[in-house]
Short mmCIF file of C-alpha atoms in Angstrom, two decimals:
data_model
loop_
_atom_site.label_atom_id
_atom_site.label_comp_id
_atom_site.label_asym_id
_atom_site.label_seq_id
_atom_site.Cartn_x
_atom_site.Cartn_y
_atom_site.Cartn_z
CA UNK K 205 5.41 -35.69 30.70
CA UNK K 206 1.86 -34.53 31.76
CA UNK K 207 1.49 -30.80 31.28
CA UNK K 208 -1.51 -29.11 32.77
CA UNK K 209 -2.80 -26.42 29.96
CA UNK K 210 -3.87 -24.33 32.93
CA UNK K 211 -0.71 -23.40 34.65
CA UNK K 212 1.76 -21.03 33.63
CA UNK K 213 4.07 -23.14 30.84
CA UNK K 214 7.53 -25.17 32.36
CA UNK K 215 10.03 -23.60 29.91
CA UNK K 216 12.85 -26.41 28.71
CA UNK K 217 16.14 -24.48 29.64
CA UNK K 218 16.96 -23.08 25.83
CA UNK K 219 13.90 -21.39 26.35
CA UNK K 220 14.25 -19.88 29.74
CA UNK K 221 17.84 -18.44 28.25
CA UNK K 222 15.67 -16.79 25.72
CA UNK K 223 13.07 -15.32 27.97
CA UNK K 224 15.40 -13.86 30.31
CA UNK K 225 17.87 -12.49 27.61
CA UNK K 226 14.63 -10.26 26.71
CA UNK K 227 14.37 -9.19 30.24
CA UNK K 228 18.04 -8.45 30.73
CA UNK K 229 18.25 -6.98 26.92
CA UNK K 230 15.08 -4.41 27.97
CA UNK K 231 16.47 -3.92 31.66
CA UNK K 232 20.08 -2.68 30.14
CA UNK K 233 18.15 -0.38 26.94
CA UNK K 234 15.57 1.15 29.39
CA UNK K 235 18.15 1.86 31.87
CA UNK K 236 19.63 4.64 29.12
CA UNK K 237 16.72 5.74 26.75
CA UNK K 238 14.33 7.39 28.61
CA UNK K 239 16.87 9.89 29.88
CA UNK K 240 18.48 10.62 26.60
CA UNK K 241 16.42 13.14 24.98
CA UNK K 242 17.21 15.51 28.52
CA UNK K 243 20.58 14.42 28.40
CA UNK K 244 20.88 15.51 24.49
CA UNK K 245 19.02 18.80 25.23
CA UNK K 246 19.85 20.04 28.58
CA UNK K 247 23.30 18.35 29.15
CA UNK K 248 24.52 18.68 25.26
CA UNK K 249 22.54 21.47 24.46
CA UNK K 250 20.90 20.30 21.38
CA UNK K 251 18.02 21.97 19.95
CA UNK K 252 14.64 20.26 20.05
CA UNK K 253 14.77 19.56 15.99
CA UNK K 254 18.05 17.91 16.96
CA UNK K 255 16.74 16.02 19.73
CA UNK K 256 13.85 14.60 17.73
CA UNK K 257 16.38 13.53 14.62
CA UNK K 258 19.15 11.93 17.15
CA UNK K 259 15.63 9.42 18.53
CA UNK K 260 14.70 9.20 14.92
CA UNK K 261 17.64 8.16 13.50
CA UNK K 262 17.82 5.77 16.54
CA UNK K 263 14.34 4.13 15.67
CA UNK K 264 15.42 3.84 12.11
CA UNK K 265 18.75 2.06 12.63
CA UNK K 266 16.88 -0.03 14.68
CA UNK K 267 13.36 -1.30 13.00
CA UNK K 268 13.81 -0.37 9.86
CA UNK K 269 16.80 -3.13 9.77
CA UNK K 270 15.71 -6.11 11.81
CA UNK K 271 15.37 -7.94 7.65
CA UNK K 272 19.05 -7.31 8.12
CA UNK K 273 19.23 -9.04 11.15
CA UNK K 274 16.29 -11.92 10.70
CA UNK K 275 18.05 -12.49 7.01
CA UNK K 276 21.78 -12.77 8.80
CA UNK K 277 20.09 -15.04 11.59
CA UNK K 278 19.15 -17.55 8.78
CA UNK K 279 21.78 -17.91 7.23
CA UNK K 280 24.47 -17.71 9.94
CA UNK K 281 22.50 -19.08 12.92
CA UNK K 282 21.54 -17.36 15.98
CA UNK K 283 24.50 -17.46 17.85
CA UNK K 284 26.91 -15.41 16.08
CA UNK K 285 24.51 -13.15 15.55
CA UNK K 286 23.44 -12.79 18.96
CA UNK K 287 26.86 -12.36 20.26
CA UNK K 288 28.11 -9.67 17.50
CA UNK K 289 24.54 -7.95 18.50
CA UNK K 290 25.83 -7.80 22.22
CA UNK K 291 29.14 -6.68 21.36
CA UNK K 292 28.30 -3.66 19.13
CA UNK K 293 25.51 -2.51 21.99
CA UNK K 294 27.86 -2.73 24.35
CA UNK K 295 30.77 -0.79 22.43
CA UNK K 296 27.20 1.70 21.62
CA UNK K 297 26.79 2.20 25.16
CA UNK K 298 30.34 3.16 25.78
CA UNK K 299 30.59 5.51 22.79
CA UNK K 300 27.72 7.46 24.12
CA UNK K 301 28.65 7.65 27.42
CA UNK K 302 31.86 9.59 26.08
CA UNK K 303 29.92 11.22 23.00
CA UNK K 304 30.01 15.02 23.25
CA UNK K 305 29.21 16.05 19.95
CA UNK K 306 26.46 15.76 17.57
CA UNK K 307 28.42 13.83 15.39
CA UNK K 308 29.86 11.28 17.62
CA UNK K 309 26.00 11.11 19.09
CA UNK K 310 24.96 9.96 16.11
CA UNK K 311 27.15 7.31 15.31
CA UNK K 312 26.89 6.22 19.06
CA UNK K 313 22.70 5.91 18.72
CA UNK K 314 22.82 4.77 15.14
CA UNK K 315 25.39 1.78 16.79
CA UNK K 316 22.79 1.39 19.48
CA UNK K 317 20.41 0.81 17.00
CA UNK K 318 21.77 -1.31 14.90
CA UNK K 319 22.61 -3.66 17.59
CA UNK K 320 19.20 -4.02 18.44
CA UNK K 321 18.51 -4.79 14.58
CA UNK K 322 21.02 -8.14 14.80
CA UNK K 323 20.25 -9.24 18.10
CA UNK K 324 16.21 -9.11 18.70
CA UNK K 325 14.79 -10.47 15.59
CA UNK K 326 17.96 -13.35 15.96
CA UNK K 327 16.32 -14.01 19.59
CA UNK K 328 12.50 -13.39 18.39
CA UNK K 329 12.70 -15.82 15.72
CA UNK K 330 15.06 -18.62 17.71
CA UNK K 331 12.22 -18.04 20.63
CA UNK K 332 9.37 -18.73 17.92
CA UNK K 333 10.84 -21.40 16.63
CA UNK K 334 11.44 -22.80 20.33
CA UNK K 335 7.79 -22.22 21.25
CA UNK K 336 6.70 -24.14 18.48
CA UNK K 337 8.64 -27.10 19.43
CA UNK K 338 8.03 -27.11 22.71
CA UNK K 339 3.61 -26.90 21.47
CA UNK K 340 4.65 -29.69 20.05
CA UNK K 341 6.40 -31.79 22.59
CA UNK K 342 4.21 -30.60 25.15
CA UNK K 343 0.41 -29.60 23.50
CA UNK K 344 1.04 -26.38 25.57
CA UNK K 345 0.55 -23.59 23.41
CA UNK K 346 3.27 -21.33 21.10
CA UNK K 347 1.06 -18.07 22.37
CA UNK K 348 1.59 -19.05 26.01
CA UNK K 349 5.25 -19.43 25.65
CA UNK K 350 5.65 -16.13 23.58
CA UNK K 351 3.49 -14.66 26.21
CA UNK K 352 6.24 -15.55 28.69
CA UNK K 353 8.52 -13.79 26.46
CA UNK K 354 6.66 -10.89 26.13
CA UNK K 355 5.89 -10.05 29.89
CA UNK K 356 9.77 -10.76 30.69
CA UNK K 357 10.53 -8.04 28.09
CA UNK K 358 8.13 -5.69 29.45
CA UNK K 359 9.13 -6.90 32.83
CA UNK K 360 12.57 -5.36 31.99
CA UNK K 361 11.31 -2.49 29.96
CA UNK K 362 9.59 -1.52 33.63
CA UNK K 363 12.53 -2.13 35.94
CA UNK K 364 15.00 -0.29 33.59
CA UNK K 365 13.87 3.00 34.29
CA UNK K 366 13.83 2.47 37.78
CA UNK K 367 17.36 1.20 37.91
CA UNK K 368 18.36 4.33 36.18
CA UNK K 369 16.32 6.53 38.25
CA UNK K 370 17.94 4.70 41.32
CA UNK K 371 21.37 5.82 39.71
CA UNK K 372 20.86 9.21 38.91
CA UNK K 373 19.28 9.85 42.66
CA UNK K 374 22.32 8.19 43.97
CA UNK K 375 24.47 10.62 42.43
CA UNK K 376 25.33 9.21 38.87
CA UNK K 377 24.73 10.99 35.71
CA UNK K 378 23.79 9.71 32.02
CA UNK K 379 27.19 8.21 31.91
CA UNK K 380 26.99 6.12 34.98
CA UNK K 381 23.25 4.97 33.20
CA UNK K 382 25.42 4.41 29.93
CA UNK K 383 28.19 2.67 31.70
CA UNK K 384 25.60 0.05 33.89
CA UNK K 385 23.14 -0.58 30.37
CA UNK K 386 27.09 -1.70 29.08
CA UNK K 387 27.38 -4.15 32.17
CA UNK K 388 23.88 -5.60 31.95
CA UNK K 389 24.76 -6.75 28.14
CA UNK K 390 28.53 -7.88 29.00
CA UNK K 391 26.40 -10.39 31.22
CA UNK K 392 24.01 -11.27 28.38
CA UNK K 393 27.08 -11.74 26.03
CA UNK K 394 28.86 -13.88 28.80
CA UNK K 395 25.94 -15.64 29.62
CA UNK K 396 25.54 -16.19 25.80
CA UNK K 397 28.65 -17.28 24.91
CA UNK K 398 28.39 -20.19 27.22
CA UNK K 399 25.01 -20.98 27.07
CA UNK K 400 23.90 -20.85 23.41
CA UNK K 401 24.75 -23.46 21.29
CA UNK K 402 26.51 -23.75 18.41
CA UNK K 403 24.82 -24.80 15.20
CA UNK K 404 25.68 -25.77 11.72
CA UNK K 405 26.06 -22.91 9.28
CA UNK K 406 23.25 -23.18 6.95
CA UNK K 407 24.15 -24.18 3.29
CA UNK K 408 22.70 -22.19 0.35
CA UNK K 409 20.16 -23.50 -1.74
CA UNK K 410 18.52 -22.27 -4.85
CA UNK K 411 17.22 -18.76 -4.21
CA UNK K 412 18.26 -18.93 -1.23
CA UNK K 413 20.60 -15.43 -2.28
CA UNK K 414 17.52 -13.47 -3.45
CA UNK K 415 17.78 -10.13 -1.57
CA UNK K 416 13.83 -10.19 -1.62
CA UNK K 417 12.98 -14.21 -1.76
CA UNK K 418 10.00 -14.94 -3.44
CA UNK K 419 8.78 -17.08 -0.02
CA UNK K 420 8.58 -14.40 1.84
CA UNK K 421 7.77 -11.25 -0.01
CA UNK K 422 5.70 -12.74 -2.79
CA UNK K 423 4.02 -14.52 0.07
CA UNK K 424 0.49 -13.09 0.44
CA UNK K 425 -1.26 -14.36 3.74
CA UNK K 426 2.21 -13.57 5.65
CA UNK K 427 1.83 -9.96 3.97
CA UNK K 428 -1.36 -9.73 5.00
CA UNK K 429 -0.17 -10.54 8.19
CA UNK K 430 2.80 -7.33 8.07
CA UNK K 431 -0.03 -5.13 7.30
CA UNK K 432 -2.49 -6.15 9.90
CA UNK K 433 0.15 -6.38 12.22
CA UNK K 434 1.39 -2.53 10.95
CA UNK K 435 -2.23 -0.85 12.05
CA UNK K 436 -1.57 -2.21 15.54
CA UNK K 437 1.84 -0.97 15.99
CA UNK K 438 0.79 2.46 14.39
CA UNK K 439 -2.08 2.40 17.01
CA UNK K 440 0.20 1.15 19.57
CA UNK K 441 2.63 4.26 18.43
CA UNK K 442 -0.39 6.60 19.20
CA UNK K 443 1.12 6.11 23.38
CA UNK K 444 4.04 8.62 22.19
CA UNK K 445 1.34 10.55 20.30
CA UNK K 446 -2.25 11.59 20.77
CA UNK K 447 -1.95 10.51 24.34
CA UNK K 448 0.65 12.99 25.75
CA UNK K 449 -1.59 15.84 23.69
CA UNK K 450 -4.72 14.12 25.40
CA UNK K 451 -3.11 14.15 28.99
CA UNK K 452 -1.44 18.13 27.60
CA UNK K 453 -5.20 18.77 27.00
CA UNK K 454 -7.05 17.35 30.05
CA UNK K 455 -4.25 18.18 32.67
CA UNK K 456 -1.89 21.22 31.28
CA UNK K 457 1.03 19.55 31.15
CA UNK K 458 2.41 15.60 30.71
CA UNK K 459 3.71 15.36 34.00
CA UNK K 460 0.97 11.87 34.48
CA UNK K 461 3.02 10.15 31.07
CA UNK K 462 4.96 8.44 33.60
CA UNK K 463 2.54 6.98 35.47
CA UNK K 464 0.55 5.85 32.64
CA UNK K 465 3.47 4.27 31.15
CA UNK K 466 4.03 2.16 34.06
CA UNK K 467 0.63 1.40 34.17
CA UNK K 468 1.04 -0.02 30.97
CA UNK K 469 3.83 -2.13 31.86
CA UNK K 470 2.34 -3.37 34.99
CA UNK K 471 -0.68 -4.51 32.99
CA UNK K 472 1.83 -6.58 30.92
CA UNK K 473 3.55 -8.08 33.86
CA UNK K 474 0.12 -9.01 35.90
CA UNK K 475 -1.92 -9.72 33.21
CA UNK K 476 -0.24 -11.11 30.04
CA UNK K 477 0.42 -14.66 31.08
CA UNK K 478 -3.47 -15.38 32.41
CA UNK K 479 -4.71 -13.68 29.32
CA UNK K 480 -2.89 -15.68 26.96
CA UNK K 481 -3.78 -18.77 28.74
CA UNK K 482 -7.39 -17.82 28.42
CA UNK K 483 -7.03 -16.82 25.08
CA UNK K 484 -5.03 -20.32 23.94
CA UNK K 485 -7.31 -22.51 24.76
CA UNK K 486 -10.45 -20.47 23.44
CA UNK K 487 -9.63 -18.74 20.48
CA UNK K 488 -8.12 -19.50 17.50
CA UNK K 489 -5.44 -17.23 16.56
CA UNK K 490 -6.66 -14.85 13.95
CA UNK K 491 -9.62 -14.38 16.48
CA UNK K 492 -7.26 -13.87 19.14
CA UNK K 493 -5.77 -11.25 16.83
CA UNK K 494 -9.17 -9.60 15.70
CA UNK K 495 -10.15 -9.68 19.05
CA UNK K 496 -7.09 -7.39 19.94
CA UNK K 497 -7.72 -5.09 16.92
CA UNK K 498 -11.25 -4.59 18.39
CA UNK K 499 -10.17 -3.59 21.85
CA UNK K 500 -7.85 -1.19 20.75
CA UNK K 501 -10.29 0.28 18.80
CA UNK K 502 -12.58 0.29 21.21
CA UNK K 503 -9.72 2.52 23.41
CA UNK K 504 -9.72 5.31 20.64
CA UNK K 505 -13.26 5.75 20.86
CA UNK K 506 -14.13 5.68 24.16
CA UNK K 507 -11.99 8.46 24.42
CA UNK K 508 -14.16 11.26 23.81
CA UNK K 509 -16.85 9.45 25.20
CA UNK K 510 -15.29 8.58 28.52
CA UNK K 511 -16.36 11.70 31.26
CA UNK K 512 -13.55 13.25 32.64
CA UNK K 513 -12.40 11.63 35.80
CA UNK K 514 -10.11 13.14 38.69
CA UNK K 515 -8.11 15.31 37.01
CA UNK K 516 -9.12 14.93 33.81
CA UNK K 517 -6.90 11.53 33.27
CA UNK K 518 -9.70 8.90 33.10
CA UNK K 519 -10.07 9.14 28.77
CA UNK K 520 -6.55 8.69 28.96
CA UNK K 521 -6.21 5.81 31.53
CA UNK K 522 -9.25 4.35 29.66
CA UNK K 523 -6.74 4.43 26.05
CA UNK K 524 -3.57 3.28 27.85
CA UNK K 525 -5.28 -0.15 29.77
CA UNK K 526 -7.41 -0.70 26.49
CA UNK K 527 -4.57 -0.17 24.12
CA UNK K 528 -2.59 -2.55 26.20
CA UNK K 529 -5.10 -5.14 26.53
CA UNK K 530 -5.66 -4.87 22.95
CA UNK K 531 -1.46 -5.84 22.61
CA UNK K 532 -1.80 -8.66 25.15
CA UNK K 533 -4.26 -10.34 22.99
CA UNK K 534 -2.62 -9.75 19.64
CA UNK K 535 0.78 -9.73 19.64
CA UNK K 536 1.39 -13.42 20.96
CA UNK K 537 -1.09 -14.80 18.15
CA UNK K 538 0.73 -12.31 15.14
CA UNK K 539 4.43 -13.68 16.39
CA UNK K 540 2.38 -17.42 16.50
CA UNK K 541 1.57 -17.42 13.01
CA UNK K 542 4.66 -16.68 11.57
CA UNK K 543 6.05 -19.69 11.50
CA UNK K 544 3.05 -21.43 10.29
CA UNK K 545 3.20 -18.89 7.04
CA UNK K 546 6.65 -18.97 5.78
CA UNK K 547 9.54 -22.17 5.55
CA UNK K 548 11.35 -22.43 8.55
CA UNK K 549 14.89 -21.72 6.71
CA UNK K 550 13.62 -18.44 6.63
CA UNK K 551 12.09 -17.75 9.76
CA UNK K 552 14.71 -15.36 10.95
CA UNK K 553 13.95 -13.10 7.81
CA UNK K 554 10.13 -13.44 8.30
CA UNK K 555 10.58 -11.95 11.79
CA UNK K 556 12.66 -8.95 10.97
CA UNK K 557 10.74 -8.53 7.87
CA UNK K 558 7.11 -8.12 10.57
CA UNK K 559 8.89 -5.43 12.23
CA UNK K 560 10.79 -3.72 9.63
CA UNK K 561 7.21 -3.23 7.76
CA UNK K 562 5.80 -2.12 10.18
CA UNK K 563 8.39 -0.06 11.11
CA UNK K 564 8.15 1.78 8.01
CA UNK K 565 4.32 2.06 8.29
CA UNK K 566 4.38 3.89 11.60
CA UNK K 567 6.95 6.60 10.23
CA UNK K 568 4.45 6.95 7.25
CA UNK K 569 1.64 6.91 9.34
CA UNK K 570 2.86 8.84 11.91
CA UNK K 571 3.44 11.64 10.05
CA UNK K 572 0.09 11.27 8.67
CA UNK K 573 -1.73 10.94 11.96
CA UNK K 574 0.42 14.11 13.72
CA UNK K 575 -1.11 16.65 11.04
CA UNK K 576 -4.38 15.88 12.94
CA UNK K 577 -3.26 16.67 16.48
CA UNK K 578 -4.91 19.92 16.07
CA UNK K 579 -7.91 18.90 14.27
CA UNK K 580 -11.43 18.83 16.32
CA UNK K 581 -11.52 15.95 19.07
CA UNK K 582 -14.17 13.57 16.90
CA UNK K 583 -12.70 13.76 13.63
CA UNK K 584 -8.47 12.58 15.24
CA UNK K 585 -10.25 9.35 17.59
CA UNK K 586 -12.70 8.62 14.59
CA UNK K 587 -9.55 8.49 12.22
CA UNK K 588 -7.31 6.79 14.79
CA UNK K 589 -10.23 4.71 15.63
CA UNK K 590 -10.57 3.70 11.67
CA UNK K 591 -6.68 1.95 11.59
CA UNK K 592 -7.11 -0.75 13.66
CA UNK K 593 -10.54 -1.65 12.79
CA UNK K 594 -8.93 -1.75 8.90
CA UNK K 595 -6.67 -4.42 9.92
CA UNK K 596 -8.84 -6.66 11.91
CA UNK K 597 -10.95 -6.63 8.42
CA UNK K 598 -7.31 -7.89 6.68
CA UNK K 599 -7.10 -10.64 9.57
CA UNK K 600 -10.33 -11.60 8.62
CA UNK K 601 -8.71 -12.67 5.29
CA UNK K 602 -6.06 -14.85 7.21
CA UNK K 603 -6.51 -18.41 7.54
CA UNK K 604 -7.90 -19.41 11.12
CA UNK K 605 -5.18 -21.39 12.62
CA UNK K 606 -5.04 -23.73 15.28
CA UNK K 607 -6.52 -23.62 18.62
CA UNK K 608 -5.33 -26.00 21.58
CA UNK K 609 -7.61 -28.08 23.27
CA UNK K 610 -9.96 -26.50 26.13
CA UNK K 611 -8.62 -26.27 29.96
CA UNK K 612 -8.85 -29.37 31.85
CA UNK K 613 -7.52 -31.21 28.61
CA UNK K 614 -3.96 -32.77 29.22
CA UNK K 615 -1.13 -33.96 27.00
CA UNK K 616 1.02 -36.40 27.59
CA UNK K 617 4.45 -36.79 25.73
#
């Protein structure tokens, strides 16, 4: 098989079940969470504290576990934990549709979240592993195919809003959102159930019950790698943070958040595949991952140096399509070199472990970062500027990796 390294990649069909269980898995969550914080205040009546711990706890049960999940993954294989993942966010999705308390809230979010902490870093990890593979079958590059991955999830973290919107003007309510989320994911459990295959449990070896193996956590370059990848997602975090006080600041109010966040989603659907394919074939990947690091940098600071546009927006725009550019050019080479940093056995682990630690960096660093909200413009972009140019100078430190073959070469297999 000739593959051209300039076109989009041919997925094998393992692959393509992967990619479009992200889009259906963000399609079904983004169809619910954007409307739960009015739901929880205006249709439960929680106060704003409330609100703010419910999405919290949420988050938490979510990231903060994914070792859980990526340390099940390994040792039971993906399937099962795929599947139990669908299962409990589709009994989550239920729950909350009928949840009318603050109690029963929280078990239904913490549910939610949990669900998310079995099944992504089972399909993350399966999908890495599968893009690796397939680099190697093919010569196309793992970055191109987690690229694909990527835009499909953003892809569905863009069309779930509207699909909720379109139920809500048709006359539904934050049930009816709840109830079709629950539908979308009793298709990806269906469609999972017959489609994934079934693979060998994975006997123990030596070490192998460590709750903290020494492979992973004692492993330096793929720690390195957690905390370079932590200052982008604590920039990346900075979209739910300094930017609604920059767009409160230029405009009044943060009526425009909507539209930039669809910007940003749009950029990922247009513009992640070419980029990655440009990026594959020219940079290695811990350039590739500087490079990113850089740009979203270079979003922070242009903030107070970008004029004012039509009404006032432009210093924001200017920090959502840098910011985004900046995750289109990193995040494909981070999930790359995962698997080139730790054993495969414990692949699953290594994924869950990248987002759990970073996880738990942006609710330290958030904190951190919000306490200068109301310091003088300079002094919160100069600090928020300082985080991601801190870990490109740890991804320095990481070995270089590989990079594929200019465009125009061809592989055949």
């Amino acid at each position: 098989m000739t593959t051209a390294t300039g076109s989009t990649p041919a997925l094998k069909p393992y692959l393509r079940l992967l990619t479009a269980t992200q889009f259906a898995f963000n399609t079904g969550f983004y169809a619910v969470l954007p409307y739960l914080a009015t739901h929880l205040g205006d249709g439960l009546g929680m106060a704003g504290w409330l609100v703010g711990l419910v999405l919290g706890l949420r988050t938490f049960s979510q990231q903060g576990l994914f070792v859980v999940g990526g340390a099940l993954t390994d040792r039971y294989g993906p399937r099962p934990v795929v599947l139990t993942g669908c299962a409990l966010r589709i009994a989550g999705f239920c729950w909350l549709a009928q949840a009318g308390t603050t109690a029963t809230v929280i078990g239904a979010v913490l549910l939610i979240g949990f669900a998310a902490a079995l099944f992504s870093p089972a399909v993350e990890s399966e999908t890495a592993r599968a893009a690796v593979a397939h680099e190697t079958a093919t010569g196309t590059p793992r970055a191109q195919v987690l690229a694909v991955f990527s835009a499909a999830g953003q892809a569905g973290a863009f069309l779930g809003p509207l699909l909720g919107s379109l139920l809500l003007l048709l006359g539904g309510d934050f049930r009816t959102a709840c109830i079709a989320g629950a539908v979308v994911f009793v298709g990806v459990l269906a469609g999972h159930a017959r489609l994934m295959p079934h693979r060998p449990r994975r006997a123990r070896t030596p070490g192998t019950g460590a709750v903290l193996p020494r492979e992973v956590f004692a492993n330096r370059p793929f720690l390195v790698l957690c905390l370079t990848y932590s200052s982008y997602l604590l920039s990346y975090n900075q979209l739910y943070l300094a930017l609604p006080a920059e767009v409160e600041r230029a405009t009044g109010s943060q009526s425009a958040l909507g539209a930039l966040f669809a910007l940003s989603s749009l950029l990922v659907v247009v513009a992640q595949l070419p980029l990655t394919r440009w990026s594959a074939h020219r940079l290695a990947p811990r350039t590739a991952l500087v490079a990113g690091l850089a740009v979203v940098a270079t979003g922070f600071a242009a903030v107070p140096l970008t004029p004012d546009g039509p009404a006032g927006l432009l210093p924001a725009a200017t920090l959502v399509v840098l910011l985004t550019l900046g995750q289109m050019l990193l995040v494909p080479a981070a999930r790359g070199l995962v698997p080139d940093l730790v054993d495969d056995h414990r692949l699953g682990l290594a994924t869950g472990a990248l987002s759990s630690v970073s996880g738990l960096a942006v609710l330290v660093g958030s904190a951190a970062t919000g306490t200068l909200l109301d310091t003088p413009g300079p002094v919160l972009w100069t600090v928020l500027t300082a985080v991601p140019l801190a870990g490109a100078g740890l991804a320095l430190t990481l070995s270089a990796g590989r990079r594929t073959p200019e465009p125009g070469a061809t592989v055949t297999d």
